[in-house]
Amino acid sequence: MNAVRYKRVKEIFEAAAERSGIEREHFLDEACGEDTDLRTEVQSLLSHDESSDDFMATPALQAGLDIIMATRPSNGAGHSSRRQRIGRYTVLDELGKGGMGVVYLARQDNPKREVALKVIRPGIASPEMLRRFEYEAQLLGRLHHPGIAQIFEAGTADTGEGAQPFYAMELIQGQPLGQFLREHTLDVRQKLELMIRICDAVHHAHQKGIIHRDLKPGNILVEAEGFPKVLDFGVARAIGADDRRTISTSAGQLIGTISYMSPEQVTGGPQDLDTPSD
């Protein structure tokens, strides 16, 4: 397996390992497409991962990892004097990653400010993923509320490995809702005030014709002052007869996090969902 192929297998594997059940299967459908060999390789790693806690120590995988580290260009995120550039942004550090994208801490050239820069993870961008990524940026552009992270710019940059879709958004310095509640002692009134702010942000999205579809503590960050920010509209759905940008969801296809889904989201068809599902 060459370094490019291994890199793609590894990235899809890492993203799939964060998922389980039907959600994992749908992700593999999108990431692997019609490349059955690629899917077989990824599923082999997933099976090995589930049967051993020391899979990265196996000689074949470690050798492949050594090839990648020797041949891949440095991304410069805090480890190189020459930092990676994406459009008008300089990458400073990695903030997190998910199945579809990586979120970086980056510095914008003009105006000078730090932003959260979300990009498609190289090597796994299927046409469906690219459509969803673009769609998320379009939805965020509709929303202007202090409780929702604001998008600044969306575009495509040439990073030397082909076109790199990205969007820059407000940098939120906060904790996931669950962690915030565990580490701060709030009385009943303070908890209700926090919940009201979250509901007001979600209500704003609903007024703009957008269902989040993946509301959960991990998608809500709370800043030090106690103000929440709703994030990650990656699987959101626009509603309304005049909306032509909605990405279709097949009947029976589960979108979101199962443990936080409403009953109608789990059992109903895509056309049955409305704002009460959130």
PDB file of C-alpha atoms in Angstrom:
ATOM      1  CA  MET A   1       0.000   0.000   0.000  1.00  0.00           C
ATOM      2  CA  ASN A   2       1.560   3.317  -1.013  1.00  0.00           C
ATOM      3  CA  ALA A   3       1.751   6.305   1.322  1.00  0.00           C
ATOM      4  CA  VAL A   4      -1.134   8.180  -0.318  1.00  0.00           C
ATOM      5  CA  ARG A   5      -3.415   5.153  -0.096  1.00  0.00           C
ATOM      6  CA  TYR A   6      -2.407   4.446   3.486  1.00  0.00           C
ATOM      7  CA  LYS A   7      -3.024   8.055   4.456  1.00  0.00           C
ATOM      8  CA  ARG A   8      -6.552   7.886   3.103  1.00  0.00           C
ATOM      9  CA  VAL A   9      -7.274   4.544   4.809  1.00  0.00           C
ATOM     10  CA  LYS A  10      -5.923   5.853   8.105  1.00  0.00           C
ATOM     11  CA  GLU A  11      -7.973   9.061   8.005  1.00  0.00           C
ATOM     12  CA  ILE A  12     -11.207   7.239   7.170  1.00  0.00           C
ATOM     13  CA  PHE A  13     -10.466   4.666   9.863  1.00  0.00           C
ATOM     14  CA  GLU A  14      -9.889   7.335  12.522  1.00  0.00           C
ATOM     15  CA  ALA A  15     -13.132   9.096  11.615  1.00  0.00           C
ATOM     16  CA  ALA A  16     -15.124   5.836  11.485  1.00  0.00           C
ATOM     17  CA  ALA A  17     -13.742   4.704  14.844  1.00  0.00           C
ATOM     18  CA  GLU A  18     -15.502   7.674  16.441  1.00  0.00           C
ATOM     19  CA  ARG A  19     -18.842   6.306  15.244  1.00  0.00           C
ATOM     20  CA  SER A  20     -20.797   3.125  15.779  1.00  0.00           C
ATOM     21  CA  GLY A  21     -23.704   1.164  14.364  1.00  0.00           C
ATOM     22  CA  ILE A  22     -25.790   2.703  11.598  1.00  0.00           C
ATOM     23  CA  GLU A  23     -24.018   6.067  11.875  1.00  0.00           C
ATOM     24  CA  ARG A  24     -20.690   4.363  11.081  1.00  0.00           C
ATOM     25  CA  GLU A  25     -22.171   2.498   8.109  1.00  0.00           C
ATOM     26  CA  HIS A  26     -23.574   5.708   6.587  1.00  0.00           C
ATOM     27  CA  PHE A  27     -20.219   7.435   7.085  1.00  0.00           C
ATOM     28  CA  LEU A  28     -18.384   4.591   5.314  1.00  0.00           C
ATOM     29  CA  ASP A  29     -20.916   4.753   2.468  1.00  0.00           C
ATOM     30  CA  GLU A  30     -20.064   8.438   1.967  1.00  0.00           C
ATOM     31  CA  ALA A  31     -16.311   8.220   2.560  1.00  0.00           C
ATOM     32  CA  CYS A  32     -15.580   5.096   0.492  1.00  0.00           C
ATOM     33  CA  GLY A  33     -18.196   5.437  -2.226  1.00  0.00           C
ATOM     34  CA  GLU A  34     -17.845   2.649  -4.789  1.00  0.00           C
ATOM     35  CA  ASP A  35     -14.252   1.836  -3.780  1.00  0.00           C
ATOM     36  CA  THR A  36     -14.939  -1.590  -2.248  1.00  0.00           C
ATOM     37  CA  ASP A  37     -11.238  -2.307  -1.679  1.00  0.00           C
ATOM     38  CA  LEU A  38     -10.900   0.883   0.344  1.00  0.00           C
ATOM     39  CA  ARG A  39     -13.897  -0.036   2.472  1.00  0.00           C
ATOM     40  CA  THR A  40     -12.550  -3.546   3.047  1.00  0.00           C
ATOM     41  CA  GLU A  41      -9.230  -2.131   4.225  1.00  0.00           C
ATOM     42  CA  VAL A  42     -10.913   0.304   6.611  1.00  0.00           C
ATOM     43  CA  GLN A  43     -13.276  -2.338   7.993  1.00  0.00           C
ATOM     44  CA  SER A  44     -10.317  -4.646   8.553  1.00  0.00           C
ATOM     45  CA  LEU A  45      -8.681  -1.978  10.710  1.00  0.00           C
ATOM     46  CA  LEU A  46     -11.936  -1.359  12.571  1.00  0.00           C
ATOM     47  CA  SER A  47     -12.292  -5.073  13.323  1.00  0.00           C
ATOM     48  CA  HIS A  48      -8.708  -5.216  14.555  1.00  0.00           C
ATOM     49  CA  ASP A  49      -9.246  -2.096  16.655  1.00  0.00           C
ATOM     50  CA  GLU A  50     -12.252  -3.639  18.377  1.00  0.00           C
ATOM     51  CA  SER A  51     -10.314  -6.804  19.239  1.00  0.00           C
ATOM     52  CA  SER A  52      -7.101  -5.179  20.414  1.00  0.00           C
ATOM     53  CA  ASP A  53      -6.192  -2.025  22.309  1.00  0.00           C
ATOM     54  CA  ASP A  54      -2.688  -2.031  20.822  1.00  0.00           C
ATOM     55  CA  PHE A  55      -3.436  -2.027  17.107  1.00  0.00           C
ATOM     56  CA  MET A  56      -0.995   0.803  16.293  1.00  0.00           C
ATOM     57  CA  ALA A  57       1.862  -1.360  17.572  1.00  0.00           C
ATOM     58  CA  THR A  58       1.450  -3.942  14.795  1.00  0.00           C
ATOM     59  CA  PRO A  59       4.452  -3.927  12.430  1.00  0.00           C
ATOM     60  CA  ALA A  60       2.530  -3.437   9.162  1.00  0.00           C
ATOM     61  CA  LEU A  61       0.547  -0.455  10.426  1.00  0.00           C
ATOM     62  CA  GLN A  62       3.536   1.117  12.104  1.00  0.00           C
ATOM     63  CA  ALA A  63       5.596   0.743   8.938  1.00  0.00           C
ATOM     64  CA  GLY A  64       2.843   2.441   6.956  1.00  0.00           C
ATOM     65  CA  LEU A  65       2.700   5.226   9.524  1.00  0.00           C
ATOM     66  CA  ASP A  66       6.465   5.702   9.221  1.00  0.00           C
ATOM     67  CA  ILE A  67       6.106   6.075   5.434  1.00  0.00           C
ATOM     68  CA  ILE A  68       3.428   8.727   5.843  1.00  0.00           C
ATOM     69  CA  MET A  69       5.386  10.721   8.403  1.00  0.00           C
ATOM     70  CA  ALA A  70       8.455  10.633   6.166  1.00  0.00           C
ATOM     71  CA  THR A  71       6.650  11.742   3.008  1.00  0.00           C
ATOM     72  CA  ARG A  72       3.855  14.068   4.134  1.00  0.00           C
ATOM     73  CA  PRO A  73       4.497  17.835   4.168  1.00  0.00           C
ATOM     74  CA  SER A  74       4.497  19.492   7.558  1.00  0.00           C
ATOM     75  CA  ASN A  75       1.215  21.218   8.346  1.00  0.00           C
ATOM     76  CA  GLY A  76       3.081  23.704  10.485  1.00  0.00           C
ATOM     77  CA  ALA A  77       0.471  23.705  13.242  1.00  0.00           C
ATOM     78  CA  GLY A  78       2.772  24.730  16.034  1.00  0.00           C
ATOM     79  CA  HIS A  79       5.699  22.523  14.964  1.00  0.00           C
ATOM     80  CA  SER A  80       7.375  24.396  12.127  1.00  0.00           C
ATOM     81  CA  SER A  81       8.798  27.827  11.481  1.00  0.00           C
ATOM     82  CA  ARG A  82       6.734  27.905   8.270  1.00  0.00           C
ATOM     83  CA  ARG A  83       3.086  27.582   9.168  1.00  0.00           C
ATOM     84  CA  GLN A  84       0.449  26.178   6.864  1.00  0.00           C
ATOM     85  CA  ARG A  85      -1.587  28.684   4.897  1.00  0.00           C
ATOM     86  CA  ILE A  86      -5.207  28.180   3.859  1.00  0.00           C
ATOM     87  CA  GLY A  87      -6.423  31.131   1.833  1.00  0.00           C
ATOM     88  CA  ARG A  88      -6.051  34.317   3.902  1.00  0.00           C
ATOM     89  CA  TYR A  89      -5.488  32.305   7.098  1.00  0.00           C
ATOM     90  CA  THR A  90      -2.417  31.022   8.919  1.00  0.00           C
ATOM     91  CA  VAL A  91      -2.984  27.772  10.819  1.00  0.00           C
ATOM     92  CA  LEU A  92      -1.777  27.999  14.423  1.00  0.00           C
ATOM     93  CA  ASP A  93      -3.035  24.792  16.005  1.00  0.00           C
ATOM     94  CA  GLU A  94      -5.587  21.989  15.710  1.00  0.00           C
ATOM     95  CA  LEU A  95      -8.704  22.430  17.833  1.00  0.00           C
ATOM     96  CA  GLY A  96     -10.470  19.193  16.989  1.00  0.00           C
ATOM     97  CA  LYS A  97     -11.580  16.816  14.283  1.00  0.00           C
ATOM     98  CA  GLY A  98     -14.641  14.835  13.337  1.00  0.00           C
ATOM     99  CA  GLY A  99     -15.792  12.530  10.592  1.00  0.00           C
ATOM    100  CA  MET A 100     -16.019  15.263   7.971  1.00  0.00           C
ATOM    101  CA  GLY A 101     -13.713  18.074   8.958  1.00  0.00           C
ATOM    102  CA  VAL A 102     -10.801  19.355  10.967  1.00  0.00           C
ATOM    103  CA  VAL A 103     -11.137  22.577  12.944  1.00  0.00           C
ATOM    104  CA  TYR A 104      -8.027  24.712  13.300  1.00  0.00           C
ATOM    105  CA  LEU A 105      -7.144  27.747  15.324  1.00  0.00           C
ATOM    106  CA  ALA A 106      -6.054  30.216  12.654  1.00  0.00           C
ATOM    107  CA  ARG A 107      -5.103  33.852  12.266  1.00  0.00           C
ATOM    108  CA  GLN A 108      -6.889  35.907   9.607  1.00  0.00           C
ATOM    109  CA  ASP A 109      -4.791  38.391   7.639  1.00  0.00           C
ATOM    110  CA  ASN A 110      -7.351  41.175   7.400  1.00  0.00           C
ATOM    111  CA  PRO A 111      -8.923  42.035   9.724  1.00  0.00           C
ATOM    112  CA  LYS A 112      -6.316  40.555  12.029  1.00  0.00           C
ATOM    113  CA  ARG A 113      -8.064  38.184  14.411  1.00  0.00           C
ATOM    114  CA  GLU A 114      -8.071  34.573  15.513  1.00  0.00           C
ATOM    115  CA  VAL A 115     -10.797  32.373  14.052  1.00  0.00           C
ATOM    116  CA  ALA A 116     -11.932  28.772  14.003  1.00  0.00           C
ATOM    117  CA  LEU A 117     -11.157  27.426  10.526  1.00  0.00           C
ATOM    118  CA  LYS A 118     -13.064  24.311   9.479  1.00  0.00           C
ATOM    119  CA  VAL A 119     -11.803  22.338   6.480  1.00  0.00           C
ATOM    120  CA  ILE A 120     -12.652  19.004   4.872  1.00  0.00           C
ATOM    121  CA  ARG A 121     -10.224  16.331   6.004  1.00  0.00           C
ATOM    122  CA  PRO A 122      -7.931  15.613   3.006  1.00  0.00           C
ATOM    123  CA  GLY A 123      -8.425  12.287   1.303  1.00  0.00           C
ATOM    124  CA  ILE A 124     -11.972  11.536   2.466  1.00  0.00           C
ATOM    125  CA  ALA A 125     -14.016  14.211   0.722  1.00  0.00           C
ATOM    126  CA  SER A 126     -16.774  12.468  -1.227  1.00  0.00           C
ATOM    127  CA  PRO A 127     -19.156  14.521  -3.405  1.00  0.00           C
ATOM    128  CA  GLU A 128     -21.836  14.086  -0.724  1.00  0.00           C
ATOM    129  CA  MET A 129     -19.480  15.377   1.994  1.00  0.00           C
ATOM    130  CA  LEU A 130     -18.567  18.396  -0.107  1.00  0.00           C
ATOM    131  CA  ARG A 131     -22.247  19.179  -0.657  1.00  0.00           C
ATOM    132  CA  ARG A 132     -22.976  18.918   3.057  1.00  0.00           C
ATOM    133  CA  PHE A 133     -19.959  21.084   3.910  1.00  0.00           C
ATOM    134  CA  GLU A 134     -21.081  23.797   1.495  1.00  0.00           C
ATOM    135  CA  TYR A 135     -24.638  23.462   2.723  1.00  0.00           C
ATOM    136  CA  GLU A 136     -23.573  23.931   6.363  1.00  0.00           C
ATOM    137  CA  ALA A 137     -21.795  27.160   5.421  1.00  0.00           C
ATOM    138  CA  GLN A 138     -24.929  28.402   3.624  1.00  0.00           C
ATOM    139  CA  LEU A 139     -27.101  27.663   6.641  1.00  0.00           C
ATOM    140  CA  LEU A 140     -24.718  29.358   9.064  1.00  0.00           C
ATOM    141  CA  GLY A 141     -24.739  32.427   6.831  1.00  0.00           C
ATOM    142  CA  ARG A 142     -28.464  32.819   7.556  1.00  0.00           C
ATOM    143  CA  LEU A 143     -27.999  32.878  11.328  1.00  0.00           C
ATOM    144  CA  HIS A 144     -27.199  36.015  13.283  1.00  0.00           C
ATOM    145  CA  HIS A 145     -27.653  35.405  16.978  1.00  0.00           C
ATOM    146  CA  PRO A 146     -25.346  35.843  19.998  1.00  0.00           C
ATOM    147  CA  GLY A 147     -26.002  32.210  20.929  1.00  0.00           C
ATOM    148  CA  ILE A 148     -24.840  30.789  17.570  1.00  0.00           C
ATOM    149  CA  ALA A 149     -21.254  30.828  16.343  1.00  0.00           C
ATOM    150  CA  GLN A 150     -21.046  33.358  13.512  1.00  0.00           C
ATOM    151  CA  ILE A 151     -19.557  32.465  10.134  1.00  0.00           C
ATOM    152  CA  PHE A 152     -17.162  35.007   8.612  1.00  0.00           C
ATOM    153  CA  GLU A 153     -16.202  33.546   5.238  1.00  0.00           C
ATOM    154  CA  ALA A 154     -16.539  30.411   3.122  1.00  0.00           C
ATOM    155  CA  GLY A 155     -14.423  29.501   0.127  1.00  0.00           C
ATOM    156  CA  THR A 156     -11.865  27.200  -1.454  1.00  0.00           C
ATOM    157  CA  ALA A 157      -8.094  27.484  -1.240  1.00  0.00           C
ATOM    158  CA  ASP A 158      -5.251  25.738  -3.067  1.00  0.00           C
ATOM    159  CA  THR A 159      -3.023  24.144  -0.416  1.00  0.00           C
ATOM    160  CA  GLY A 160      -0.812  22.200  -2.824  1.00  0.00           C
ATOM    161  CA  GLU A 161      -2.919  19.045  -2.472  1.00  0.00           C
ATOM    162  CA  GLY A 162      -5.803  20.284  -4.583  1.00  0.00           C
ATOM    163  CA  ALA A 163      -8.780  22.496  -3.804  1.00  0.00           C
ATOM    164  CA  GLN A 164      -9.417  22.761  -0.064  1.00  0.00           C
ATOM    165  CA  PRO A 165     -12.968  23.830   0.926  1.00  0.00           C
ATOM    166  CA  PHE A 166     -13.046  25.811   4.160  1.00  0.00           C
ATOM    167  CA  TYR A 167     -15.024  28.257   6.194  1.00  0.00           C
ATOM    168  CA  ALA A 168     -13.902  30.610   8.916  1.00  0.00           C
ATOM    169  CA  MET A 169     -16.097  31.299  11.902  1.00  0.00           C
ATOM    170  CA  GLU A 170     -16.145  32.932  15.293  1.00  0.00           C
ATOM    171  CA  LEU A 171     -13.644  31.397  17.701  1.00  0.00           C
ATOM    172  CA  ILE A 172     -15.452  30.217  20.829  1.00  0.00           C
ATOM    173  CA  GLN A 173     -13.394  29.850  23.994  1.00  0.00           C
ATOM    174  CA  GLY A 174     -15.633  27.646  26.069  1.00  0.00           C
ATOM    175  CA  GLN A 175     -16.420  24.228  27.503  1.00  0.00           C
ATOM    176  CA  PRO A 176     -18.941  21.651  26.292  1.00  0.00           C
ATOM    177  CA  LEU A 177     -22.208  22.046  28.154  1.00  0.00           C
ATOM    178  CA  GLY A 178     -21.835  18.846  30.193  1.00  0.00           C
ATOM    179  CA  GLN A 179     -18.302  19.697  31.302  1.00  0.00           C
ATOM    180  CA  PHE A 180     -19.309  23.243  32.182  1.00  0.00           C
ATOM    181  CA  LEU A 181     -22.130  22.004  34.415  1.00  0.00           C
ATOM    182  CA  ARG A 182     -19.858  19.496  36.134  1.00  0.00           C
ATOM    183  CA  GLU A 183     -17.181  22.061  36.876  1.00  0.00           C
ATOM    184  CA  HIS A 184     -19.452  24.954  37.912  1.00  0.00           C
ATOM    185  CA  THR A 185     -21.925  24.933  40.741  1.00  0.00           C
ATOM    186  CA  LEU A 186     -25.094  26.543  39.405  1.00  0.00           C
ATOM    187  CA  ASP A 187     -28.296  27.027  41.301  1.00  0.00           C
ATOM    188  CA  VAL A 188     -31.677  26.283  39.749  1.00  0.00           C
ATOM    189  CA  ARG A 189     -32.159  29.846  38.514  1.00  0.00           C
ATOM    190  CA  GLN A 190     -28.760  29.928  36.812  1.00  0.00           C
ATOM    191  CA  LYS A 191     -29.422  26.587  35.123  1.00  0.00           C
ATOM    192  CA  LEU A 192     -32.780  27.834  33.856  1.00  0.00           C
ATOM    193  CA  GLU A 193     -31.196  31.035  32.541  1.00  0.00           C
ATOM    194  CA  LEU A 194     -28.586  28.976  30.693  1.00  0.00           C
ATOM    195  CA  MET A 195     -31.281  26.746  29.211  1.00  0.00           C
ATOM    196  CA  ILE A 196     -33.358  29.755  28.142  1.00  0.00           C
ATOM    197  CA  ARG A 197     -30.366  31.193  26.257  1.00  0.00           C
ATOM    198  CA  ILE A 198     -29.838  27.882  24.474  1.00  0.00           C
ATOM    199  CA  CYS A 199     -33.532  27.656  23.582  1.00  0.00           C
ATOM    200  CA  ASP A 200     -33.512  31.219  22.290  1.00  0.00           C
ATOM    201  CA  ALA A 201     -30.612  30.424  19.951  1.00  0.00           C
ATOM    202  CA  VAL A 202     -32.349  27.289  18.660  1.00  0.00           C
ATOM    203  CA  HIS A 203     -35.585  29.255  18.257  1.00  0.00           C
ATOM    204  CA  HIS A 204     -33.718  31.780  16.097  1.00  0.00           C
ATOM    205  CA  ALA A 205     -32.571  28.941  13.834  1.00  0.00           C
ATOM    206  CA  HIS A 206     -36.132  27.668  13.624  1.00  0.00           C
ATOM    207  CA  GLN A 207     -37.370  31.123  12.660  1.00  0.00           C
ATOM    208  CA  LYS A 208     -34.850  31.034   9.817  1.00  0.00           C
ATOM    209  CA  GLY A 209     -36.262  27.689   8.700  1.00  0.00           C
ATOM    210  CA  ILE A 210     -33.441  25.491  10.009  1.00  0.00           C
ATOM    211  CA  ILE A 211     -33.672  22.297  12.082  1.00  0.00           C
ATOM    212  CA  HIS A 212     -30.374  21.477  13.789  1.00  0.00           C
ATOM    213  CA  ARG A 213     -31.007  17.677  14.012  1.00  0.00           C
ATOM    214  CA  ASP A 214     -27.972  17.025  16.235  1.00  0.00           C
ATOM    215  CA  LEU A 215     -28.476  19.010  19.428  1.00  0.00           C
ATOM    216  CA  LYS A 216     -26.453  17.521  22.265  1.00  0.00           C
ATOM    217  CA  PRO A 217     -24.149  18.772  25.058  1.00  0.00           C
ATOM    218  CA  GLY A 218     -21.064  18.326  22.874  1.00  0.00           C
ATOM    219  CA  ASN A 219     -22.461  20.739  20.274  1.00  0.00           C
ATOM    220  CA  ILE A 220     -23.048  23.521  22.797  1.00  0.00           C
ATOM    221  CA  LEU A 221     -20.052  25.405  24.195  1.00  0.00           C
ATOM    222  CA  VAL A 222     -20.403  27.630  27.248  1.00  0.00           C
ATOM    223  CA  GLU A 223     -18.043  30.574  27.589  1.00  0.00           C
ATOM    224  CA  ALA A 224     -16.473  31.497  30.919  1.00  0.00           C
ATOM    225  CA  GLU A 225     -19.117  34.170  31.492  1.00  0.00           C
ATOM    226  CA  GLY A 226     -21.838  31.515  31.213  1.00  0.00           C
ATOM    227  CA  PHE A 227     -23.057  32.377  27.715  1.00  0.00           C
ATOM    228  CA  PRO A 228     -23.765  29.323  25.497  1.00  0.00           C
ATOM    229  CA  LYS A 229     -22.998  28.975  21.797  1.00  0.00           C
ATOM    230  CA  VAL A 230     -24.725  26.395  19.600  1.00  0.00           C
ATOM    231  CA  LEU A 231     -22.320  24.786  17.125  1.00  0.00           C
ATOM    232  CA  ASP A 232     -22.136  22.198  14.359  1.00  0.00           C
ATOM    233  CA  PHE A 233     -24.954  22.563  11.869  1.00  0.00           C
ATOM    234  CA  GLY A 234     -23.316  19.899   9.688  1.00  0.00           C
ATOM    235  CA  VAL A 235     -26.454  17.733   9.504  1.00  0.00           C
ATOM    236  CA  ALA A 236     -28.978  20.567   9.762  1.00  0.00           C
ATOM    237  CA  ARG A 237     -31.990  20.624   7.471  1.00  0.00           C
ATOM    238  CA  ALA A 238     -33.757  23.606   5.962  1.00  0.00           C
ATOM    239  CA  ILE A 239     -37.527  23.523   5.876  1.00  0.00           C
ATOM    240  CA  GLY A 240     -40.107  25.463   3.926  1.00  0.00           C
ATOM    241  CA  ALA A 241     -41.735  25.058   0.567  1.00  0.00           C
ATOM    242  CA  ASP A 242     -39.649  27.834  -0.967  1.00  0.00           C
ATOM    243  CA  ASP A 243     -36.320  26.331   0.034  1.00  0.00           C
ATOM    244  CA  ARG A 244     -34.486  24.589  -2.803  1.00  0.00           C
ATOM    245  CA  ARG A 245     -31.156  24.022  -1.091  1.00  0.00           C
ATOM    246  CA  THR A 246     -32.155  21.209   1.242  1.00  0.00           C
ATOM    247  CA  ILE A 247     -29.991  18.121   0.853  1.00  0.00           C
ATOM    248  CA  SER A 248     -32.290  15.137   0.543  1.00  0.00           C
ATOM    249  CA  THR A 249     -32.258  12.370   3.142  1.00  0.00           C
ATOM    250  CA  SER A 250     -33.443   8.947   2.134  1.00  0.00           C
ATOM    251  CA  ALA A 251     -36.197   7.291   4.113  1.00  0.00           C
ATOM    252  CA  GLY A 252     -34.667   5.047   6.751  1.00  0.00           C
ATOM    253  CA  GLN A 253     -31.374   6.964   6.810  1.00  0.00           C
ATOM    254  CA  LEU A 254     -30.543   8.095  10.335  1.00  0.00           C
ATOM    255  CA  ILE A 255     -28.824  11.476  10.547  1.00  0.00           C
ATOM    256  CA  GLY A 256     -27.546  12.733  13.894  1.00  0.00           C
ATOM    257  CA  THR A 257     -26.569  11.117  17.197  1.00  0.00           C
ATOM    258  CA  ILE A 258     -28.943   8.287  18.063  1.00  0.00           C
ATOM    259  CA  SER A 259     -28.857   8.757  21.841  1.00  0.00           C
ATOM    260  CA  TYR A 260     -30.023  12.376  21.454  1.00  0.00           C
ATOM    261  CA  MET A 261     -32.600  11.897  18.707  1.00  0.00           C
ATOM    262  CA  SER A 262     -36.280  12.589  19.150  1.00  0.00           C
ATOM    263  CA  PRO A 263     -38.547   9.556  18.596  1.00  0.00           C
ATOM    264  CA  GLU A 264     -39.852  10.962  15.325  1.00  0.00           C
ATOM    265  CA  GLN A 265     -36.309  11.463  14.063  1.00  0.00           C
ATOM    266  CA  VAL A 266     -35.497   7.806  14.705  1.00  0.00           C
ATOM    267  CA  THR A 267     -38.697   6.291  13.309  1.00  0.00           C
ATOM    268  CA  GLY A 268     -40.104   8.855  10.888  1.00  0.00           C
ATOM    269  CA  GLY A 269     -39.333   9.726   7.304  1.00  0.00           C
ATOM    270  CA  PRO A 270     -37.332  12.855   6.470  1.00  0.00           C
ATOM    271  CA  GLN A 271     -40.473  14.773   5.526  1.00  0.00           C
ATOM    272  CA  ASP A 272     -42.017  14.119   8.958  1.00  0.00           C
ATOM    273  CA  LEU A 273     -39.434  16.202  10.800  1.00  0.00           C
ATOM    274  CA  ASP A 274     -40.240  19.706  11.952  1.00  0.00           C
ATOM    275  CA  THR A 275     -38.847  22.135  14.528  1.00  0.00           C
ATOM    276  CA  PRO A 276     -40.309  20.271  17.576  1.00  0.00           C
ATOM    277  CA  SER A 277     -37.835  17.470  16.837  1.00  0.00           C
ATOM    278  CA  ASP A 278     -35.040  19.703  18.165  1.00  0.00           C
TER     279      ASP A 278
END
